[in-house]
Short mmCIF file of N, CA and C in Angstrom, two decimals:
data_model
loop_
_atom_site.label_atom_id
_atom_site.label_comp_id
_atom_site.label_asym_id
_atom_site.label_seq_id
_atom_site.Cartn_x
_atom_site.Cartn_y
_atom_site.Cartn_z
N UNK J 1 7.66 19.53 -25.73
CA UNK J 1 7.83 19.77 -24.31
C UNK J 1 7.33 18.56 -23.53
N UNK J 2 7.92 18.37 -22.36
CA UNK J 2 7.55 17.25 -21.50
C UNK J 2 7.16 17.77 -20.13
N UNK J 3 6.28 17.04 -19.48
CA UNK J 3 5.86 17.36 -18.12
C UNK J 3 6.07 16.12 -17.28
N UNK J 4 6.84 16.25 -16.20
CA UNK J 4 7.04 15.16 -15.25
C UNK J 4 6.23 15.48 -14.02
N UNK J 5 5.35 14.56 -13.62
CA UNK J 5 4.47 14.79 -12.48
C UNK J 5 4.80 13.81 -11.37
N UNK J 6 4.91 14.35 -10.18
CA UNK J 6 5.11 13.54 -8.98
C UNK J 6 3.96 13.85 -8.04
N UNK J 7 3.22 12.82 -7.64
CA UNK J 7 2.09 12.99 -6.74
C UNK J 7 2.36 12.18 -5.48
N UNK J 8 2.06 12.74 -4.32
CA UNK J 8 2.16 12.01 -3.06
C UNK J 8 0.75 11.65 -2.63
N UNK J 9 0.40 10.38 -2.78
CA UNK J 9 -0.94 9.89 -2.45
C UNK J 9 -0.79 8.62 -1.64
N UNK J 10 -1.47 8.56 -0.48
CA UNK J 10 -1.49 7.39 0.37
C UNK J 10 -0.10 6.93 0.75
N UNK J 11 0.82 7.87 0.99
CA UNK J 11 2.16 7.52 1.43
C UNK J 11 3.05 6.98 0.33
N UNK J 12 2.62 7.08 -0.91
CA UNK J 12 3.41 6.61 -2.05
C UNK J 12 3.62 7.75 -3.02
N UNK J 13 4.71 7.66 -3.78
CA UNK J 13 5.01 8.67 -4.78
C UNK J 13 4.64 8.10 -6.15
N UNK J 14 3.70 8.74 -6.82
CA UNK J 14 3.23 8.31 -8.13
C UNK J 14 3.91 9.18 -9.18
N UNK J 15 4.53 8.55 -10.17
CA UNK J 15 5.26 9.25 -11.23
C UNK J 15 4.54 9.09 -12.55
N UNK J 16 4.34 10.20 -13.26
CA UNK J 16 3.74 10.16 -14.59
C UNK J 16 4.54 11.07 -15.51
N UNK J 17 4.66 10.67 -16.77
CA UNK J 17 5.43 11.42 -17.77
C UNK J 17 4.49 11.77 -18.92
N UNK J 18 4.33 13.07 -19.17
CA UNK J 18 3.43 13.54 -20.22
C UNK J 18 4.22 14.31 -21.28
N UNK J 19 3.66 14.36 -22.48
CA UNK J 19 4.23 15.17 -23.55
C UNK J 19 3.15 16.15 -24.01
N UNK J 20 3.56 17.38 -24.24
CA UNK J 20 2.64 18.39 -24.75
C UNK J 20 2.61 18.27 -26.26
N UNK J 21 1.46 17.88 -26.79
CA UNK J 21 1.32 17.67 -28.24
C UNK J 21 0.64 18.89 -28.85
N UNK J 22 1.33 19.55 -29.76
CA UNK J 22 0.81 20.72 -30.47
C UNK J 22 0.18 20.27 -31.79
N UNK J 23 -0.72 21.07 -32.39
CA UNK J 23 -1.35 20.68 -33.65
C UNK J 23 -0.36 20.50 -34.80
N UNK J 24 0.76 21.20 -34.77
CA UNK J 24 1.73 21.06 -35.87
C UNK J 24 2.87 20.11 -35.54
N UNK J 25 2.77 19.41 -34.44
CA UNK J 25 3.82 18.47 -34.03
C UNK J 25 3.86 17.27 -34.95
N UNK J 26 5.04 16.70 -35.09
CA UNK J 26 5.15 15.44 -35.84
C UNK J 26 4.59 14.28 -35.03
N UNK J 27 4.46 14.48 -33.72
CA UNK J 27 3.90 13.44 -32.86
C UNK J 27 2.41 13.28 -33.09
N UNK J 28 1.76 14.32 -33.67
CA UNK J 28 0.32 14.25 -33.91
C UNK J 28 -0.02 13.10 -34.85
N UNK J 29 0.76 12.96 -35.91
CA UNK J 29 0.50 11.88 -36.86
C UNK J 29 0.68 10.52 -36.20
N UNK J 30 1.70 10.41 -35.36
CA UNK J 30 1.93 9.13 -34.67
C UNK J 30 0.80 8.84 -33.70
N UNK J 31 0.34 9.89 -33.00
CA UNK J 31 -0.75 9.70 -32.05
C UNK J 31 -2.05 9.37 -32.77
N UNK J 32 -2.31 10.04 -33.87
CA UNK J 32 -3.53 9.75 -34.63
C UNK J 32 -3.49 8.35 -35.20
N UNK J 33 -2.32 7.90 -35.62
CA UNK J 33 -2.17 6.52 -36.12
C UNK J 33 -2.35 5.50 -35.02
N UNK J 34 -1.96 5.86 -33.78
CA UNK J 34 -2.10 4.91 -32.67
C UNK J 34 -3.54 4.78 -32.22
N UNK J 35 -4.43 5.69 -32.66
CA UNK J 35 -5.85 5.58 -32.29
C UNK J 35 -6.46 4.32 -32.88
N UNK J 36 -5.96 3.87 -34.03
CA UNK J 36 -6.52 2.69 -34.67
C UNK J 36 -6.09 1.40 -34.00
N UNK J 37 -5.00 1.44 -33.25
CA UNK J 37 -4.51 0.22 -32.59
C UNK J 37 -5.34 -0.07 -31.35
N UNK J 38 -5.50 -1.35 -31.05
CA UNK J 38 -6.27 -1.73 -29.87
C UNK J 38 -5.51 -1.43 -28.59
N UNK J 39 -4.18 -1.40 -28.65
CA UNK J 39 -3.38 -1.22 -27.45
C UNK J 39 -3.28 0.24 -27.02
N UNK J 40 -3.79 1.17 -27.81
CA UNK J 40 -3.70 2.59 -27.45
C UNK J 40 -4.60 2.86 -26.26
N UNK J 41 -4.08 3.64 -25.31
CA UNK J 41 -4.84 3.95 -24.11
C UNK J 41 -5.93 4.95 -24.41
N UNK J 42 -6.89 5.07 -23.51
CA UNK J 42 -8.02 5.97 -23.72
C UNK J 42 -7.57 7.42 -23.75
N UNK J 43 -6.64 7.80 -22.85
CA UNK J 43 -6.22 9.20 -22.85
C UNK J 43 -5.38 9.55 -24.07
N UNK J 44 -4.65 8.59 -24.65
CA UNK J 44 -3.91 8.85 -25.88
C UNK J 44 -4.88 9.07 -27.04
N UNK J 45 -5.93 8.27 -27.07
CA UNK J 45 -6.91 8.39 -28.15
C UNK J 45 -7.63 9.73 -28.09
N UNK J 46 -8.04 10.13 -26.91
CA UNK J 46 -8.76 11.39 -26.75
C UNK J 46 -7.85 12.56 -27.08
N UNK J 47 -6.60 12.51 -26.58
CA UNK J 47 -5.67 13.60 -26.86
C UNK J 47 -5.32 13.65 -28.33
N UNK J 48 -5.13 12.50 -28.94
CA UNK J 48 -4.78 12.46 -30.36
C UNK J 48 -5.93 13.01 -31.20
N UNK J 49 -7.16 12.70 -30.84
CA UNK J 49 -8.31 13.21 -31.58
C UNK J 49 -8.42 14.72 -31.45
N UNK J 50 -8.18 15.23 -30.22
CA UNK J 50 -8.26 16.67 -30.00
C UNK J 50 -7.16 17.40 -30.77
N UNK J 51 -5.97 16.84 -30.76
CA UNK J 51 -4.85 17.48 -31.45
C UNK J 51 -5.02 17.37 -32.96
N UNK J 52 -5.48 16.20 -33.42
CA UNK J 52 -5.66 16.00 -34.86
C UNK J 52 -6.73 16.94 -35.40
N UNK J 53 -7.74 17.25 -34.61
CA UNK J 53 -8.79 18.16 -35.04
C UNK J 53 -8.29 19.60 -35.06
N UNK J 54 -7.13 19.84 -34.46
CA UNK J 54 -6.54 21.16 -34.46
C UNK J 54 -7.18 22.11 -33.48
N UNK J 55 -7.92 21.57 -32.53
CA UNK J 55 -8.63 22.44 -31.59
C UNK J 55 -7.69 23.05 -30.55
N UNK J 56 -6.82 22.24 -29.96
CA UNK J 56 -5.96 22.76 -28.90
C UNK J 56 -4.80 21.82 -28.67
N UNK J 57 -3.90 22.28 -27.83
CA UNK J 57 -2.80 21.43 -27.40
C UNK J 57 -3.36 20.42 -26.40
N UNK J 58 -2.65 19.33 -26.26
CA UNK J 58 -3.11 18.31 -25.32
C UNK J 58 -1.92 17.67 -24.65
N UNK J 59 -2.12 17.23 -23.42
CA UNK J 59 -1.11 16.46 -22.70
C UNK J 59 -1.36 14.99 -22.98
N UNK J 60 -0.34 14.31 -23.43
CA UNK J 60 -0.46 12.89 -23.73
C UNK J 60 0.52 12.14 -22.84
N UNK J 61 0.02 11.15 -22.09
CA UNK J 61 0.90 10.37 -21.24
C UNK J 61 1.72 9.44 -22.11
N UNK J 62 3.03 9.58 -22.04
CA UNK J 62 3.89 8.76 -22.89
C UNK J 62 4.65 7.72 -22.08
N UNK J 63 4.59 7.80 -20.77
CA UNK J 63 5.25 6.80 -19.93
C UNK J 63 6.70 7.15 -19.72
N UNK J 64 7.40 6.50 -18.89
CA UNK J 64 6.93 5.39 -18.06
C UNK J 64 6.10 5.89 -16.89
N UNK J 65 5.34 5.00 -16.31
CA UNK J 65 4.59 5.32 -15.11
C UNK J 65 4.98 4.29 -14.05
N UNK J 66 5.16 4.77 -12.84
CA UNK J 66 5.50 3.86 -11.75
C UNK J 66 5.13 4.48 -10.42
N UNK J 67 5.16 3.64 -9.38
CA UNK J 67 4.81 4.06 -8.03
C UNK J 67 5.97 3.69 -7.11
N UNK J 68 6.38 4.62 -6.27
CA UNK J 68 7.46 4.39 -5.32
C UNK J 68 6.91 4.40 -3.91
N UNK J 69 7.37 3.47 -3.09
CA UNK J 69 7.00 3.46 -1.68
C UNK J 69 8.26 3.76 -0.88
N UNK J 70 8.36 4.98 -0.33
CA UNK J 70 9.57 5.32 0.41
C UNK J 70 9.68 4.48 1.68
N UNK J 71 10.83 3.89 1.87
CA UNK J 71 11.08 3.08 3.06
C UNK J 71 11.88 3.89 4.07
N UNK J 72 12.96 4.47 3.58
CA UNK J 72 13.84 5.25 4.44
C UNK J 72 14.49 6.35 3.63
N UNK J 73 14.64 7.52 4.22
CA UNK J 73 15.34 8.62 3.58
C UNK J 73 16.53 8.97 4.46
N UNK J 74 17.72 8.93 3.86
CA UNK J 74 18.96 9.18 4.59
C UNK J 74 19.44 10.61 4.38
N UNK J 75 20.29 11.10 5.30
CA UNK J 75 20.85 12.44 5.19
C UNK J 75 21.86 12.51 4.06
N UNK J 76 22.63 11.45 3.86
CA UNK J 76 23.62 11.39 2.79
C UNK J 76 23.16 10.36 1.76
N UNK J 77 23.94 10.23 0.72
CA UNK J 77 23.61 9.27 -0.32
C UNK J 77 23.87 7.85 0.18
N UNK J 78 22.81 7.06 0.36
CA UNK J 78 22.85 5.66 0.75
C UNK J 78 23.43 5.41 2.14
N UNK J 79 23.62 6.44 2.94
CA UNK J 79 24.12 6.26 4.30
C UNK J 79 23.81 7.51 5.10
N UNK J 80 24.24 7.54 6.33
CA UNK J 80 24.03 8.72 7.17
C UNK J 80 22.84 8.55 8.07
N UNK J 81 22.49 9.63 8.72
CA UNK J 81 21.36 9.62 9.67
C UNK J 81 20.05 9.44 8.91
N UNK J 82 19.14 8.75 9.54
CA UNK J 82 17.83 8.52 8.95
C UNK J 82 16.95 9.74 9.19
N UNK J 83 16.51 10.36 8.10
CA UNK J 83 15.62 11.52 8.19
C UNK J 83 14.16 11.10 8.26
N UNK J 84 13.83 10.01 7.57
CA UNK J 84 12.44 9.52 7.53
C UNK J 84 12.47 8.00 7.44
N UNK J 85 11.61 7.36 8.21
CA UNK J 85 11.44 5.91 8.12
C UNK J 85 9.95 5.60 8.10
N UNK J 86 9.53 4.81 7.11
CA UNK J 86 8.12 4.48 6.94
C UNK J 86 7.71 3.47 8.02
N UNK J 87 6.83 3.87 8.95
CA UNK J 87 6.43 2.94 10.01
C UNK J 87 5.52 1.82 9.52
N UNK J 88 4.85 2.01 8.39
CA UNK J 88 3.91 0.99 7.89
C UNK J 88 4.59 -0.04 7.00
N UNK J 89 5.86 0.16 6.67
CA UNK J 89 6.54 -0.74 5.74
C UNK J 89 6.90 -2.05 6.45
N UNK J 90 6.59 -3.16 5.80
CA UNK J 90 6.98 -4.49 6.28
C UNK J 90 7.79 -5.13 5.17
N UNK J 91 9.01 -5.56 5.48
CA UNK J 91 9.87 -6.12 4.44
C UNK J 91 9.34 -7.47 3.97
N UNK J 92 9.77 -7.87 2.81
CA UNK J 92 9.32 -9.14 2.22
C UNK J 92 9.79 -10.31 3.09
N UNK J 93 10.99 -10.22 3.65
CA UNK J 93 11.48 -11.30 4.52
C UNK J 93 10.61 -11.45 5.76
N UNK J 94 10.20 -10.33 6.35
CA UNK J 94 9.34 -10.39 7.54
C UNK J 94 7.98 -10.99 7.20
N UNK J 95 7.44 -10.68 6.03
CA UNK J 95 6.15 -11.25 5.62
C UNK J 95 6.27 -12.75 5.41
N UNK J 96 7.36 -13.19 4.75
CA UNK J 96 7.56 -14.64 4.55
C UNK J 96 7.74 -15.36 5.87
N UNK J 97 8.49 -14.75 6.80
CA UNK J 97 8.72 -15.36 8.11
C UNK J 97 7.41 -15.50 8.88
N UNK J 98 6.59 -14.45 8.86
CA UNK J 98 5.30 -14.50 9.57
C UNK J 98 4.39 -15.56 8.97
N UNK J 99 4.39 -15.68 7.65
CA UNK J 99 3.58 -16.69 6.99
C UNK J 99 4.05 -18.09 7.36
N UNK J 100 5.36 -18.28 7.40
CA UNK J 100 5.93 -19.58 7.74
C UNK J 100 5.60 -19.95 9.19
N UNK J 101 5.71 -18.97 10.10
CA UNK J 101 5.39 -19.24 11.50
C UNK J 101 3.91 -19.51 11.70
N UNK J 102 3.06 -18.82 10.94
CA UNK J 102 1.63 -19.03 11.07
C UNK J 102 1.23 -20.42 10.59
N UNK J 103 1.87 -20.91 9.53
CA UNK J 103 1.54 -22.21 8.98
C UNK J 103 2.21 -23.36 9.73
N UNK J 104 3.23 -23.06 10.49
CA UNK J 104 3.95 -24.11 11.21
C UNK J 104 3.32 -24.31 12.57
N UNK J 105 3.02 -25.55 12.91
CA UNK J 105 2.52 -25.82 14.24
C UNK J 105 3.65 -26.43 15.06
N UNK J 106 3.61 -26.22 16.35
CA UNK J 106 4.69 -26.73 17.19
C UNK J 106 4.52 -28.23 17.40
N UNK J 107 5.61 -28.90 17.64
CA UNK J 107 5.57 -30.35 17.87
C UNK J 107 4.79 -30.70 19.12
N UNK J 108 4.88 -29.85 20.16
CA UNK J 108 4.17 -30.11 21.40
C UNK J 108 2.66 -30.11 21.17
N UNK J 109 2.16 -29.12 20.44
CA UNK J 109 0.73 -29.04 20.17
C UNK J 109 0.27 -30.25 19.35
N UNK J 110 1.09 -30.68 18.40
CA UNK J 110 0.73 -31.83 17.57
C UNK J 110 0.67 -33.11 18.42
N UNK J 111 1.64 -33.29 19.34
CA UNK J 111 1.63 -34.48 20.20
C UNK J 111 0.42 -34.48 21.13
N UNK J 112 0.11 -33.33 21.72
CA UNK J 112 -1.05 -33.26 22.62
C UNK J 112 -2.35 -33.54 21.86
N UNK J 113 -2.45 -33.06 20.64
CA UNK J 113 -3.64 -33.33 19.84
C UNK J 113 -3.75 -34.82 19.55
N UNK J 114 -2.63 -35.48 19.21
CA UNK J 114 -2.66 -36.92 18.95
C UNK J 114 -3.05 -37.70 20.19
N UNK J 115 -2.53 -37.29 21.37
CA UNK J 115 -2.89 -37.98 22.61
C UNK J 115 -4.39 -37.85 22.90
N UNK J 116 -4.93 -36.66 22.74
CA UNK J 116 -6.36 -36.45 22.98
C UNK J 116 -7.19 -37.25 21.99
N UNK J 117 -6.75 -37.29 20.75
CA UNK J 117 -7.47 -38.04 19.73
C UNK J 117 -7.45 -39.54 20.06
N UNK J 118 -6.31 -40.04 20.52
CA UNK J 118 -6.18 -41.46 20.86
C UNK J 118 -7.09 -41.80 22.05
N UNK J 119 -7.09 -40.95 23.07
CA UNK J 119 -7.96 -41.19 24.23
C UNK J 119 -9.43 -41.18 23.82
N UNK J 120 -9.80 -40.30 22.95
CA UNK J 120 -11.18 -40.20 22.49
C UNK J 120 -11.58 -41.47 21.73
N UNK J 121 -10.70 -41.95 20.84
CA UNK J 121 -11.01 -43.16 20.08
C UNK J 121 -11.11 -44.38 21.00
N UNK J 122 -10.22 -44.47 22.00
CA UNK J 122 -10.28 -45.60 22.94
C UNK J 122 -11.57 -45.59 23.74
N UNK J 123 -12.01 -44.42 24.15
CA UNK J 123 -13.26 -44.31 24.91
C UNK J 123 -14.45 -44.72 24.04
N UNK J 124 -14.44 -44.33 22.77
CA UNK J 124 -15.52 -44.73 21.86
C UNK J 124 -15.52 -46.23 21.62
N UNK J 125 -14.36 -46.83 21.48
CA UNK J 125 -14.28 -48.29 21.28
C UNK J 125 -14.77 -49.05 22.50
N UNK J 126 -14.45 -48.58 23.71
CA UNK J 126 -14.92 -49.24 24.93
C UNK J 126 -16.44 -49.17 25.03
N UNK J 127 -17.00 -48.06 24.58
CA UNK J 127 -18.45 -47.88 24.69
C UNK J 127 -19.20 -48.82 23.75
N UNK J 128 -18.65 -49.13 22.59
CA UNK J 128 -19.38 -49.96 21.63
C UNK J 128 -18.90 -51.41 21.60
N UNK J 129 -17.79 -51.72 22.29
CA UNK J 129 -17.25 -53.09 22.26
C UNK J 129 -18.13 -54.02 23.10
N UNK J 130 -18.37 -55.24 22.61
CA UNK J 130 -19.14 -56.21 23.41
C UNK J 130 -18.31 -56.65 24.62
N UNK J 131 -18.98 -57.13 25.66
CA UNK J 131 -18.22 -57.57 26.83
C UNK J 131 -17.33 -58.75 26.46
N UNK J 132 -16.19 -58.83 27.10
CA UNK J 132 -15.26 -59.92 26.81
C UNK J 132 -15.86 -61.22 27.29
N UNK J 133 -15.77 -62.22 26.44
CA UNK J 133 -16.36 -63.51 26.73
C UNK J 133 -15.29 -64.58 26.55
N UNK J 134 -15.17 -65.45 27.54
CA UNK J 134 -14.16 -66.51 27.49
C UNK J 134 -14.80 -67.74 26.84
N UNK J 135 -14.40 -68.15 25.63
CA UNK J 135 -15.00 -69.30 24.97
C UNK J 135 -14.69 -70.62 25.69
N UNK J 136 -13.65 -70.70 26.45
CA UNK J 136 -13.30 -71.94 27.15
C UNK J 136 -14.20 -72.17 28.36
N UNK J 137 -14.92 -71.14 28.76
CA UNK J 137 -15.81 -71.27 29.91
C UNK J 137 -16.93 -72.27 29.62
N UNK J 138 -17.26 -72.53 28.38
CA UNK J 138 -18.30 -73.49 28.05
C UNK J 138 -17.90 -74.92 28.38
N UNK J 139 -16.62 -75.20 28.34
CA UNK J 139 -16.15 -76.57 28.56
C UNK J 139 -15.79 -76.85 30.02
N UNK J 140 -15.79 -75.83 30.81
CA UNK J 140 -15.47 -76.02 32.21
C UNK J 140 -16.73 -76.45 32.95
N UNK J 141 -16.53 -77.32 33.91
CA UNK J 141 -17.66 -77.76 34.70
C UNK J 141 -18.02 -76.72 35.73
N UNK J 142 -19.29 -76.63 35.89
CA UNK J 142 -19.74 -75.69 36.92
C UNK J 142 -19.75 -76.41 38.24
N UNK J 143 -19.29 -75.78 39.26
CA UNK J 143 -19.26 -76.36 40.59
C UNK J 143 -20.61 -76.16 41.26
N UNK J 144 -21.05 -77.25 41.92
CA UNK J 144 -22.34 -77.20 42.58
C UNK J 144 -22.21 -77.00 44.03
#
């Protein structure tokens, strides 16, 4: 026997697939053998041990497991009136666009920053530059 579980948690649908393992099932030997493998999950090992001991039936998750995030539910198959729309959903294209806009700076802001930087550097150079001196002034005669 199989058990399909659907859980609605945090606005998402969680899917799990379980198998009911009985003590006389042929799956018991496979589950008990999987206990020795490193890749066996904890719940498979515990269920396999319980079933192998013959104590009781156990639910063993056999997969697949996945999570669905509903975006939109339509009245008809793939079309029709929208019955539900997830207000928190942001499409991948919108996320990429927002990231691109956040990382992109406008040309105007870049030019203004360069102008301010240039003015700042010029002011610093004027403050530390020695006064201009004319070397030819030494050869000119001073008028008395």
